[in-house]
GROMACS .gro file of C-alpha atoms in nm:
model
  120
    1UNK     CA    1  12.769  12.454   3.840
    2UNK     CA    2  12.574  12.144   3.960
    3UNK     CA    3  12.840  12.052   4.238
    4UNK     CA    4  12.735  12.394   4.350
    5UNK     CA    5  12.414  12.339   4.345
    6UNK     CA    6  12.441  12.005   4.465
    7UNK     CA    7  12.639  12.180   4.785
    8UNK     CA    8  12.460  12.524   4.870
    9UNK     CA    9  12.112  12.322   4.893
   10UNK     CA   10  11.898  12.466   5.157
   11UNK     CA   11  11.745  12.246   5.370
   12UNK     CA   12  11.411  12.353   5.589
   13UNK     CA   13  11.553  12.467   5.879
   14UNK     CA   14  11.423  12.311   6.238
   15UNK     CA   15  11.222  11.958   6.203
   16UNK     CA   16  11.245  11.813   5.875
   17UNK     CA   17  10.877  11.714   5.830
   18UNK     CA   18  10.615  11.957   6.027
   19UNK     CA   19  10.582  12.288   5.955
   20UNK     CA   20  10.584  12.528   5.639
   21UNK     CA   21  10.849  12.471   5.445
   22UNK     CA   22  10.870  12.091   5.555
   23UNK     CA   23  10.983  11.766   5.355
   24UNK     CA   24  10.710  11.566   5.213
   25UNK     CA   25  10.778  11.216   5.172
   26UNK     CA   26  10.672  11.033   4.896
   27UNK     CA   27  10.411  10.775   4.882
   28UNK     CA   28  10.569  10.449   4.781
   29UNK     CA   29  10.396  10.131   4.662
   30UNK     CA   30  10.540   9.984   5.007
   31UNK     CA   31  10.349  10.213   5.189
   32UNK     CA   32  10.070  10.159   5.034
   33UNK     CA   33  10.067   9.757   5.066
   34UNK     CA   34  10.155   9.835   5.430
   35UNK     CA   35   9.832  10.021   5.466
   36UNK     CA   36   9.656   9.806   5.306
   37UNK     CA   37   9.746   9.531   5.554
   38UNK     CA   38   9.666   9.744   5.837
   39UNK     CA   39   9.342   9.796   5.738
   40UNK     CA   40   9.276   9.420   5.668
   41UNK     CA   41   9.381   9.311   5.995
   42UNK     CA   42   9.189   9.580   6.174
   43UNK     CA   43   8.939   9.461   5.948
   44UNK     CA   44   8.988   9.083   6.092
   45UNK     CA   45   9.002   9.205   6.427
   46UNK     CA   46   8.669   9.390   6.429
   47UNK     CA   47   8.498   9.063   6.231
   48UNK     CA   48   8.583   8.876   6.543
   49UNK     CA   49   8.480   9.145   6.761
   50UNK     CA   50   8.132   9.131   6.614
   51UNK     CA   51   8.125   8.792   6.633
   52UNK     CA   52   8.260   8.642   6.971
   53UNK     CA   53   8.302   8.266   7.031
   54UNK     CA   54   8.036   8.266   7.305
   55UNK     CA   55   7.774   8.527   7.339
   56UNK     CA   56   7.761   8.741   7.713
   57UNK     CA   57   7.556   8.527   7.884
   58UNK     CA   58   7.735   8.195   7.776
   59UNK     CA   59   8.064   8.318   7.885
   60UNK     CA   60   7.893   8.366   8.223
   61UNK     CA   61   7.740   8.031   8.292
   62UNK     CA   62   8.069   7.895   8.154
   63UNK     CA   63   8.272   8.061   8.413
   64UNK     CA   64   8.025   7.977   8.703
   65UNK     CA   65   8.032   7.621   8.586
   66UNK     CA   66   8.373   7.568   8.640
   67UNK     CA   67   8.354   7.732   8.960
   68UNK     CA   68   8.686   7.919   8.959
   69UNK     CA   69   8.650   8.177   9.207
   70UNK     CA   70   8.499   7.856   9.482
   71UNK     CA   71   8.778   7.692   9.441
   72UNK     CA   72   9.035   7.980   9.459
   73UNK     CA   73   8.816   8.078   9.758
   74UNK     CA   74   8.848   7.721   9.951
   75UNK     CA   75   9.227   7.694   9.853
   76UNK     CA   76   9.311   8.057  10.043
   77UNK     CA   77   9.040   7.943  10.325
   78UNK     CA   78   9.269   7.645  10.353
   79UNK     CA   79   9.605   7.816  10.342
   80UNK     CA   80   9.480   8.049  10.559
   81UNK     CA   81   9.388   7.772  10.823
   82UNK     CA   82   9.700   7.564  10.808
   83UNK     CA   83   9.861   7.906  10.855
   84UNK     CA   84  10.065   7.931  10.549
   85UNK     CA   85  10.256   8.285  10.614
   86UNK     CA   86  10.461   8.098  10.813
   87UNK     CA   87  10.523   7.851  10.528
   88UNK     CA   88  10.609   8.097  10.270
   89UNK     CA   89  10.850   8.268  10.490
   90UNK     CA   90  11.040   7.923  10.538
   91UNK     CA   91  10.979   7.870  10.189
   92UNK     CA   92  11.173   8.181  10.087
   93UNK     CA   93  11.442   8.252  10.269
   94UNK     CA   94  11.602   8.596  10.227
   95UNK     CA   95  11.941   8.520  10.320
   96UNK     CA   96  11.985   8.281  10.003
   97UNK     CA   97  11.745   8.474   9.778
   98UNK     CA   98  11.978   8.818   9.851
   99UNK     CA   99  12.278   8.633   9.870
  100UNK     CA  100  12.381   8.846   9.559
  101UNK     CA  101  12.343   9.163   9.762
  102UNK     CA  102  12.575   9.047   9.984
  103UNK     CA  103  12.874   9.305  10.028
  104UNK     CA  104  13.223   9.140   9.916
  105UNK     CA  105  13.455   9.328  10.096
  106UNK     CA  106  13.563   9.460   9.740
  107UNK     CA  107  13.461   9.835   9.788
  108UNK     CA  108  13.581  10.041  10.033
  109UNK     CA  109  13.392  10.103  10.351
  110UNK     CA  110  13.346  10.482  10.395
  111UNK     CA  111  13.269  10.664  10.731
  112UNK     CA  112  12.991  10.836  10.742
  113UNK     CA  113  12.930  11.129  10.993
  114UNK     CA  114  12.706  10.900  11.225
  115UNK     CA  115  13.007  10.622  11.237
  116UNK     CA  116  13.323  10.865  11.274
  117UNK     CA  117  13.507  10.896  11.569
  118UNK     CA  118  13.537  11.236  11.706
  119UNK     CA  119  13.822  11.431  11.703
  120UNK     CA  120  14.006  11.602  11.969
   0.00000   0.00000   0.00000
C-alpha cells in the first residue's frame, strides 16, 4: 500500500513552483541566516552611501587639483603633433597580430561561383 502510494504521487503538472497547485518550499534556518546577511550588507552599503568619504564639492576641487583631464588633454595635443597614428600603426602590425588567422593550407579550398571556370 505505501509503495503505491509512494509511486502513483501526483505531481503539479507544468512549473513546479508558480501557479495553483504549485510546490511551496520550506523556509529553512539557512534561508533565513542568508536573508539576514543580505539585509546587513545592504544595510552596510547604504551606511556608506549616506556617508561618503568626501562630500560633493570636495570630490570636485580634488579632481581639479590634480588636473587630470589638463594633462590627458596636453598628452593627446602632443601625440597628436608628433603625429602618432602613424606610430601606432608601426606599433601594431597586423600581419603578426593575425598571424593566427592565417590559412594553413589544411582545409580545402572550395570554388565559389565568382572563381569557377566556365564550362563548355
Amino acid at each position: 500500500m505505501r509503495l503505491t502510494l509512494c509511486l502513483l504521487k501526483k505531481r503539479p503538472l507544468g512549473y513546479l513552483f508558480r501557479g495553483k497547485y504549485r510546490l511551496v518550499k520550506e523556509v529553512t534556518a539557512k534561508d533565513r541566516n542568508n536573508l539576514i546577511n543580505d539585509y546587513a550588507r545592504e544595510e552596510e552599503n547604504m551606511f556608506y552611501l549616506r556617508h561618503p568619504y568626501l562630500t560633493y564639492e570636495q570630490s570636485q576641487g580634488h579632481a581639479q587639483a590634480l588636473k587630470k583631464k589638463e594633462k590627458w588633454l596636453d598628452n593627446f595635443r602632443k601625440a597628436i603633433a608628433s603625429g602618432c597614428r602613424s606610430d601606432l600603426r608601426s606599433c601594431f602590425p597586423v600581419d603578426t597580430n593575425s598571424a593566427n588567422l592565417a590559412a594553413t593550407g589544411s582545409l580545402p579550398i572550395v570554388a565559389t561561383a565568382a572563381t569557377r571556370s566556365p564550362t563548355i
